[in-house]
Structures are given as C-alpha cells and as structure tokens.
PDB file of C-alpha atoms and ligand atoms in Angstrom:
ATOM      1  CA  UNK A1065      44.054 -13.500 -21.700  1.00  0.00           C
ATOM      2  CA  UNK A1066      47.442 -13.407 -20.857  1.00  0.00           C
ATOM      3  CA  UNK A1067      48.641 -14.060 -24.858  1.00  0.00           C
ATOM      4  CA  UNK A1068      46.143 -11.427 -26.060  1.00  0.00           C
ATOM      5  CA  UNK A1069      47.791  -8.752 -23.632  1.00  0.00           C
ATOM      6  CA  UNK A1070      51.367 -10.111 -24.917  1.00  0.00           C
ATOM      7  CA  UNK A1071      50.091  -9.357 -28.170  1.00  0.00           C
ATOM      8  CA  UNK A1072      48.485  -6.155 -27.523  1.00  0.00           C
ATOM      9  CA  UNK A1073      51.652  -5.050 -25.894  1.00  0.00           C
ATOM     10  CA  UNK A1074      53.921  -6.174 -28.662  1.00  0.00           C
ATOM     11  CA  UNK A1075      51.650  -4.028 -31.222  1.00  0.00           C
ATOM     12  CA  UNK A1076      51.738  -1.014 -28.843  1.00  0.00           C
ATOM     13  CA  UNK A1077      55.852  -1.590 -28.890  1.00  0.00           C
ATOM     14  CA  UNK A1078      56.009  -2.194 -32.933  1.00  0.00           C
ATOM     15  CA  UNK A1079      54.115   0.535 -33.230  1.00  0.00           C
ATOM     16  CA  UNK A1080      55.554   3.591 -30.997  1.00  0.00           C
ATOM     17  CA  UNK A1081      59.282   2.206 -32.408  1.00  0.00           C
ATOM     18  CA  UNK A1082      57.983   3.006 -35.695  1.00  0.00           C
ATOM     19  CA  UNK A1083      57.204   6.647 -34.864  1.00  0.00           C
ATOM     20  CA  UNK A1084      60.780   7.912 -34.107  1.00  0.00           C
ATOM     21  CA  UNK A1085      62.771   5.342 -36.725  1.00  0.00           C
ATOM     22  CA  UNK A1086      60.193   6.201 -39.283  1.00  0.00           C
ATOM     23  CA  UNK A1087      60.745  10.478 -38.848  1.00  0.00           C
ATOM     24  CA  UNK A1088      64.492   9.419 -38.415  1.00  0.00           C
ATOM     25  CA  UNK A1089      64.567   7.548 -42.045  1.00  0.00           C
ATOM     26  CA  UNK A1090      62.331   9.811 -43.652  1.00  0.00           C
ATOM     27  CA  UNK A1091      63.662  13.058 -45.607  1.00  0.00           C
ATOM     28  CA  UNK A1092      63.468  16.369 -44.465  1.00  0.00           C
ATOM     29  CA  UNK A1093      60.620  17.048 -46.702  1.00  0.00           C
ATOM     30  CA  UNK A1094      58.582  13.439 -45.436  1.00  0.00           C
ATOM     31  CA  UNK A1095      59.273  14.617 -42.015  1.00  0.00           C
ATOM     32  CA  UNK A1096      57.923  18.129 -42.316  1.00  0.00           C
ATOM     33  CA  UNK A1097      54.885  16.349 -43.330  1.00  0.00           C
ATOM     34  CA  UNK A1098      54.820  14.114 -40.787  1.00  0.00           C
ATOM     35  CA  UNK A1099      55.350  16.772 -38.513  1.00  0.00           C
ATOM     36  CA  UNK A1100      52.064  18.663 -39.971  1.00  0.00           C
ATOM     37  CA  UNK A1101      48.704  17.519 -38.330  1.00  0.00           C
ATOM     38  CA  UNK A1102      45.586  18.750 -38.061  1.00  0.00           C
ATOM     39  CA  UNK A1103      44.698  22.384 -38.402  1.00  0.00           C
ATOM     40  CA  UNK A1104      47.292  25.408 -38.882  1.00  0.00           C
ATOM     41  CA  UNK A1105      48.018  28.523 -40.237  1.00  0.00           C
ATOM     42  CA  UNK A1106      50.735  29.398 -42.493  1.00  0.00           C
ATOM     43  CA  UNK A1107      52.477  32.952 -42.501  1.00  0.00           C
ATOM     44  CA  UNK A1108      53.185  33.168 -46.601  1.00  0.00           C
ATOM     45  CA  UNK A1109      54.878  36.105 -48.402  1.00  0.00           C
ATOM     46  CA  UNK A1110      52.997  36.694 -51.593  1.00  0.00           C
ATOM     47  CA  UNK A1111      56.182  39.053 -53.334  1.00  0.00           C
ATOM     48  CA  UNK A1112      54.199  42.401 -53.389  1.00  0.00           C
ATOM     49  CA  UNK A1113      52.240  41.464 -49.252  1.00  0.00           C
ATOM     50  CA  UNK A1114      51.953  39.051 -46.682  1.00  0.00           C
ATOM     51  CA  UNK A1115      49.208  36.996 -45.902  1.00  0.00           C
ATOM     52  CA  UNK A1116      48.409  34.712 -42.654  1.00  0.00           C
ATOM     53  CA  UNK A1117      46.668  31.333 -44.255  1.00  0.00           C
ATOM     54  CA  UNK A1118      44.277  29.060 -42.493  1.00  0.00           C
ATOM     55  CA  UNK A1119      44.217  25.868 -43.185  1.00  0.00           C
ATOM     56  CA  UNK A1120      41.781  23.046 -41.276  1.00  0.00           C
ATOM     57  CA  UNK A1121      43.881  20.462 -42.637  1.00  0.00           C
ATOM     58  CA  UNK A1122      47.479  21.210 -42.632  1.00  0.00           C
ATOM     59  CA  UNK A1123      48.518  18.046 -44.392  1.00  0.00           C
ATOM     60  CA  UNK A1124      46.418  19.431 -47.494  1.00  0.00           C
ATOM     61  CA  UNK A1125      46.917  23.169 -47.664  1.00  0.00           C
ATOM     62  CA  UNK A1126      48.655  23.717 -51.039  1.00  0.00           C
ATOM     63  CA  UNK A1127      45.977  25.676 -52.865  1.00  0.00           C
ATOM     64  CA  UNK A1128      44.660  29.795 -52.880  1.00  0.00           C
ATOM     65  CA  UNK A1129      42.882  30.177 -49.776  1.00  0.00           C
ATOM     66  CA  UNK A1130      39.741  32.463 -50.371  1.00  0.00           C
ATOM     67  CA  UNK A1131      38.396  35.377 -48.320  1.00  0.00           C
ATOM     68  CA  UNK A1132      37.320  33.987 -45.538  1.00  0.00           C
ATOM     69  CA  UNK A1133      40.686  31.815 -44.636  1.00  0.00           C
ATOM     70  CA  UNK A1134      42.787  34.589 -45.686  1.00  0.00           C
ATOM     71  CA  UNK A1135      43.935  37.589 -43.157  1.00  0.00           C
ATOM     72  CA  UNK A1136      46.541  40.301 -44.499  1.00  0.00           C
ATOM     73  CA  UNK A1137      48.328  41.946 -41.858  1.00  0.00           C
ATOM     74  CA  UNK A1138      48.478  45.678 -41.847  1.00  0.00           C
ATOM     75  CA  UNK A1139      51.217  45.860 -39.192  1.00  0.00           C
ATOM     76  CA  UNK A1140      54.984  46.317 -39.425  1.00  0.00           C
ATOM     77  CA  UNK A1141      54.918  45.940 -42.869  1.00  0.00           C
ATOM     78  CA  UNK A1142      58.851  46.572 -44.675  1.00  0.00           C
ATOM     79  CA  UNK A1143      59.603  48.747 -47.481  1.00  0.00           C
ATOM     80  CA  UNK A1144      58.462  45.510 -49.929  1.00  0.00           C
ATOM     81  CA  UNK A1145      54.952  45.624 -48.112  1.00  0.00           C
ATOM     82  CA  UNK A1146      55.938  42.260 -46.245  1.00  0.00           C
ATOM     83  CA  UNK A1147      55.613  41.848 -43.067  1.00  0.00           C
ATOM     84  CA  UNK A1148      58.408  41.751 -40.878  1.00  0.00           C
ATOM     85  CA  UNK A1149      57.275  37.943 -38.935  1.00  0.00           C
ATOM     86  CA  UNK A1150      59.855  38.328 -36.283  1.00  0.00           C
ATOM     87  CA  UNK A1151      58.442  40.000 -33.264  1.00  0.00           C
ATOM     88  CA  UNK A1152      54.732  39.510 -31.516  1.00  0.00           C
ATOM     89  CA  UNK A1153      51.743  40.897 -34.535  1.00  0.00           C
ATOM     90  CA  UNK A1154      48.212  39.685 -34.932  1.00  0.00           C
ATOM     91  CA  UNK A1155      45.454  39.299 -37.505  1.00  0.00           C
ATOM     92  CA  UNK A1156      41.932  39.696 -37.181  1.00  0.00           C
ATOM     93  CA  UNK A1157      40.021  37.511 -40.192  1.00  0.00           C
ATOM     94  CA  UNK A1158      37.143  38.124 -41.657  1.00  0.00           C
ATOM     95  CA  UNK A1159      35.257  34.869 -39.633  1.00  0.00           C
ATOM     96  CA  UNK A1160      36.591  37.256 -36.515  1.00  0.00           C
ATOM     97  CA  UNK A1161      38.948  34.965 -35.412  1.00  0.00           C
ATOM     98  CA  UNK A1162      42.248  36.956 -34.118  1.00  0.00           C
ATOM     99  CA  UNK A1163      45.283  34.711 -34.628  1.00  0.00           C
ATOM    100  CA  UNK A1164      48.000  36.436 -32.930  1.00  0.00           C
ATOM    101  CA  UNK A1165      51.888  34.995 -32.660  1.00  0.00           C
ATOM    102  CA  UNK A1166      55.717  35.677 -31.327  1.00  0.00           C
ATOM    103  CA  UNK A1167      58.308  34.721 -33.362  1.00  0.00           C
ATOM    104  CA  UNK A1168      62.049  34.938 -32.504  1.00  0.00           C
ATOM    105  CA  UNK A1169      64.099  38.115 -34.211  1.00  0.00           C
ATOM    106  CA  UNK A1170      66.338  35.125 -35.338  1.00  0.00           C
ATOM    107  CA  UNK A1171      64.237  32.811 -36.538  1.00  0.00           C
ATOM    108  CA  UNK A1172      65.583  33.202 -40.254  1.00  0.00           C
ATOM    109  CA  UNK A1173      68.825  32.187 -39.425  1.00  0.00           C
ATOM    110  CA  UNK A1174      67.810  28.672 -37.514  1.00  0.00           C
ATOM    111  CA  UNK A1175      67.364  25.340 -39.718  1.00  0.00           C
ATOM    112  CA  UNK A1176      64.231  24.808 -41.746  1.00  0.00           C
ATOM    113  CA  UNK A1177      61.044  23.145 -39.425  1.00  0.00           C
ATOM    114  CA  UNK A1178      62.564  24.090 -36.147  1.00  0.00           C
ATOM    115  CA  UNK A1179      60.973  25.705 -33.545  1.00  0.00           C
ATOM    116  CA  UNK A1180      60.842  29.580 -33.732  1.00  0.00           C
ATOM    117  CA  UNK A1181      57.577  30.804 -31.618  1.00  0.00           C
ATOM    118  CA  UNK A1182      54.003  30.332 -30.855  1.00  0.00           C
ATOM    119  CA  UNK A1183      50.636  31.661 -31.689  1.00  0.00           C
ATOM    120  CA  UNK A1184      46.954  31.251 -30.237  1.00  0.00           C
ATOM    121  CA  UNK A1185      44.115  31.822 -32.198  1.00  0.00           C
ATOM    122  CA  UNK A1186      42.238  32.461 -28.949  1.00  0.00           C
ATOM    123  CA  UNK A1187      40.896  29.440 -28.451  1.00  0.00           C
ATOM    124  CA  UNK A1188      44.092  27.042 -29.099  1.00  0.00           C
ATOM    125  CA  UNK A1189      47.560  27.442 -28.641  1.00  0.00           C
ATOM    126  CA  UNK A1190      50.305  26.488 -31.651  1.00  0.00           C
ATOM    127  CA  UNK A1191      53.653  25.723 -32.079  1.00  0.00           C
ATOM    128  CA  UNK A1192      55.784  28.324 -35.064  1.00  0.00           C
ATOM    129  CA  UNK A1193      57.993  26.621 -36.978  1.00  0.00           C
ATOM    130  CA  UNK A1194      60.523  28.237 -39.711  1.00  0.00           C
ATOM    131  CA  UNK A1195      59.237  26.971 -43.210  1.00  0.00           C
ATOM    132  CA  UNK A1196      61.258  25.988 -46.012  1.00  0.00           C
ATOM    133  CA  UNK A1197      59.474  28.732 -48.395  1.00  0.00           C
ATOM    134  CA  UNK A1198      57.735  26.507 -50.759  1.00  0.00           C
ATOM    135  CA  UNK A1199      55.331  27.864 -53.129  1.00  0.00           C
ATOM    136  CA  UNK A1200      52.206  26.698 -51.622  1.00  0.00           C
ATOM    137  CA  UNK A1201      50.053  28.869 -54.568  1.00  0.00           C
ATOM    138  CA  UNK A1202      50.129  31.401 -56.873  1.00  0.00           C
ATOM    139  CA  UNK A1203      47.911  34.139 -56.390  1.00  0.00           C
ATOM    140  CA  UNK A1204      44.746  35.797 -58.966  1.00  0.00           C
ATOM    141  CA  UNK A1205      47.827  38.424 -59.941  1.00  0.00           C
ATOM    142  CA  UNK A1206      50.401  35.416 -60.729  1.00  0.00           C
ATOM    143  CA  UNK A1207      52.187  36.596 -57.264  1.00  0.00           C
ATOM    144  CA  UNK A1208      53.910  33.133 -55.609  1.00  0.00           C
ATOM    145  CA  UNK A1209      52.657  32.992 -51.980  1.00  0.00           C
ATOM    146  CA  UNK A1210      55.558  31.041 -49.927  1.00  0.00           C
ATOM    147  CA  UNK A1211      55.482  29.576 -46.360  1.00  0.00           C
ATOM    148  CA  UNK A1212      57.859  31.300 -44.467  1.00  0.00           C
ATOM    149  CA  UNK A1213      56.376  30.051 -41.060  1.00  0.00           C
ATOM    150  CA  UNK A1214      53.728  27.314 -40.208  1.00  0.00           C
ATOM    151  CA  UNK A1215      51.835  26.798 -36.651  1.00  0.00           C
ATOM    152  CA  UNK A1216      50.591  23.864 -35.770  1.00  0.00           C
TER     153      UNK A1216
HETATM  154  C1  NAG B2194      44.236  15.657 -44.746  1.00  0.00           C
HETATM  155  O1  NAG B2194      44.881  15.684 -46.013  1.00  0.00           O
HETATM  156  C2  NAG B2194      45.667  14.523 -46.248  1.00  0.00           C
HETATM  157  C3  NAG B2194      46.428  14.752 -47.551  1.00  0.00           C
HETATM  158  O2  NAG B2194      45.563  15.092 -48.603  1.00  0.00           O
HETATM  159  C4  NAG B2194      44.742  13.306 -46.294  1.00  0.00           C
HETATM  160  O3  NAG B2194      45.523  12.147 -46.489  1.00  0.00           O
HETATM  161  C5  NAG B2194      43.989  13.204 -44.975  1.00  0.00           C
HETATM  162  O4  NAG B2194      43.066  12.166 -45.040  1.00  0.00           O
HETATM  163  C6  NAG B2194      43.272  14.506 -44.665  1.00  0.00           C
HETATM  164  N1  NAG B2194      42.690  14.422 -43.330  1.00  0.00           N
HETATM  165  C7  NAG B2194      41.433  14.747 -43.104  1.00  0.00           C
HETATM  166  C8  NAG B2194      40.964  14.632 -41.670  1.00  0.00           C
HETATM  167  O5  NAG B2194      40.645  15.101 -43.993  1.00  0.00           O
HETATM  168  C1  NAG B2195      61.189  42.856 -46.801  1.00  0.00           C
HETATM  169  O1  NAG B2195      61.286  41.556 -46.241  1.00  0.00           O
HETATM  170  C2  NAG B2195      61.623  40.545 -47.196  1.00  0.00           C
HETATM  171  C3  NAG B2195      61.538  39.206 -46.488  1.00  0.00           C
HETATM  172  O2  NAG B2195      62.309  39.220 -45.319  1.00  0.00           O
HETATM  173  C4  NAG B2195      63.000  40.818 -47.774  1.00  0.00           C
HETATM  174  O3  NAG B2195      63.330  39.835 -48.726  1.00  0.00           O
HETATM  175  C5  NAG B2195      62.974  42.187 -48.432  1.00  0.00           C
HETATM  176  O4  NAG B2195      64.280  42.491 -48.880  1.00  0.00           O
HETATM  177  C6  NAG B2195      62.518  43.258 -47.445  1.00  0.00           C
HETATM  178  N1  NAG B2195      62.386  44.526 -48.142  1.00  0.00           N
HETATM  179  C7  NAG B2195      62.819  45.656 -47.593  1.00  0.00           C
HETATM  180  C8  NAG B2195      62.668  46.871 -48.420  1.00  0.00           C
HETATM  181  O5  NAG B2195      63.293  45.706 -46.471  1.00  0.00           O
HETATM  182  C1  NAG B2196      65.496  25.508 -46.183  1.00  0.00           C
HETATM  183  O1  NAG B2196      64.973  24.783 -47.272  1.00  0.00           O
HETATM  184  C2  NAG B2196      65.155  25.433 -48.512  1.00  0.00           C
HETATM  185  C3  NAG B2196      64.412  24.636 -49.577  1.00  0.00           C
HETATM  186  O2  NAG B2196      64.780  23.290 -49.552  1.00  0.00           O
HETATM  187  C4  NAG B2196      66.646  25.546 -48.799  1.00  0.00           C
HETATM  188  O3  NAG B2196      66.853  26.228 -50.030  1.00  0.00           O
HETATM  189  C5  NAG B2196      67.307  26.320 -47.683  1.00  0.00           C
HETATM  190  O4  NAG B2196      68.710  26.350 -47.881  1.00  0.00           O
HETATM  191  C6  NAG B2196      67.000  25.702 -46.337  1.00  0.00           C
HETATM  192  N1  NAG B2196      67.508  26.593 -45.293  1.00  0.00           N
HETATM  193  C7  NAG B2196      68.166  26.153 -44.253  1.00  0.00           C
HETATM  194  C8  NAG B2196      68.615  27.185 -43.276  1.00  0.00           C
HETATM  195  O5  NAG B2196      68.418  24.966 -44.078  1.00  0.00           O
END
C-alpha cells in the first residue's frame, strides 16, 4: 500500500513537471497549440469582412466553417468592412447563440497568444488571446480568413 502510493505520487510528480518544462521547450507555435483545448471561437478577417468562427474542437479548426458555425458581425465595421475587434461587440449566429467579447484597444500591439480580453457565449466564459494571423482557410471567393483573436 504504502509503495503503490509512492508510486502513484511519483507519476502525479513526473507528470505535472512535464506540463510547464514541456510548454517551456516547445516553440511558440507547439505552445499555442498546447495552449488550445476544447471548444473556441476564432475572430478571423476574411480581406473584404470579418467573421467570428466556432469551432467545438479548437485543436482541429483549420477548415471553412459553414453557415451554421459562422457569425459575421455587422457592427463597427472600418472603411475595409473589417471589424474593428478592439472594444466590447457581439454576434448573434444562426444556432442563436450570442457570443459577445471585450478586447483591449491595444491588443495589436502585445506579443502573439497573450492575453487581450474575454468573451461569454452565454453559457461559458473564455479567455481572448491575440492570434498570430494564420490562414486558417480560404473562403468560396478565394478570400484568406486569418485568426486575429482566439477564445478559449
Ligand atoms: C481534437 O483535434 C485534435 C487534432 O486533430 C485531435 O488530436 C483530438 O483527438 C481531437 N479531440 C477530440 C475530442 O475530438
Ligand atoms: C481596417 O482594419 C484592418 C485590420 O486592422 C486594417 O488592416 C485596415 O487598414 C483597416 N482599413 C481601414 C480603411 O481603416
Ligand atoms: C506574431 O506572429 C506572426 C507570425 O509568426 C509574426 O509575423 C509577427 O511578427 C508576430 N507578432 C508579434 C507581435 O510577435
């Protein structure tokens, strides 16, 4: 009894050391994946508008999003027809889910993946982070839609 519990213990140590040296070895780009779990929306400029992107599994959310997991905001939109992320907006989609969100009037000029706001899709609360604009897909007009925020 008293060897198993050693042993349990040691596993339990191995295993949250490996956490923070893992994210510490790992490059930027590893990290920002590890950092994405679970479900999340991604706020993508699309060149032409903007588009708020569901995604129930953030670790696999590289593809066009379809109707129904797709909300365009129609709010504080620039001369470009983006929107302008940095102040509080929302976004009712078409499953009638409202995500709504507050991001910092500085958040472009902070490092890539840190923390820049929050959103709540009603029902849950998430953590905005400043994306490093990847392409995450291109569009039915050819139009490359890039992360320029992700909640998680
Ligand atoms: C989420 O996507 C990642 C990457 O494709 C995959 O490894 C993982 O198993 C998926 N998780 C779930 C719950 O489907
Ligand atoms: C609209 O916003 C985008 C992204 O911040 C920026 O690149 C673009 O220059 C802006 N366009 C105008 C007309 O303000
Ligand atoms: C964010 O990442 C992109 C892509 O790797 C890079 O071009 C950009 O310089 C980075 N921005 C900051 C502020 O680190």
């Amino acid at each position: 009894m008293f060897f198993s519990k050693l042993a349990t213990a040691a596993i339990f140590l191995a295993t949250s050391l490996a956490g923070p040296l893992g994210a510490v070895a790992a490059s930027s780009g590893e990290e920002h994946q590890l950092a994405k779990r679970g479900n999340g929306v991604h706020l993508v400029n699309c060149v032409t508008y903007s588009a708020l992107v569901y995604c129930a599994n953030d670790s696999n959310c590289n593809f066009n999003p379809g109707a129904g997991n797709e909300c365009i905001p129609r709010d504080h939109l620039n001369g470009s027809g983006l929107e302008v992320w940095e102040q509080s907006g929302s976004c009712r989609f078409d499953t009638g889910t409202t995500f709504s969100w507050t991001i910092q009037s500085n958040a472009q000029s902070q490092p890539n993946f840190s923390i820049v706001g929050s959103g709540t899709n009603g029902a849950q609360g998430f953590t905005i982070r400043k994306d490093d604009q990847h392409v995450m897909y291109t569009d039915g007009n050819g139009h490359a839609c890039r992360s320029i925020y992700y909640a998680l």
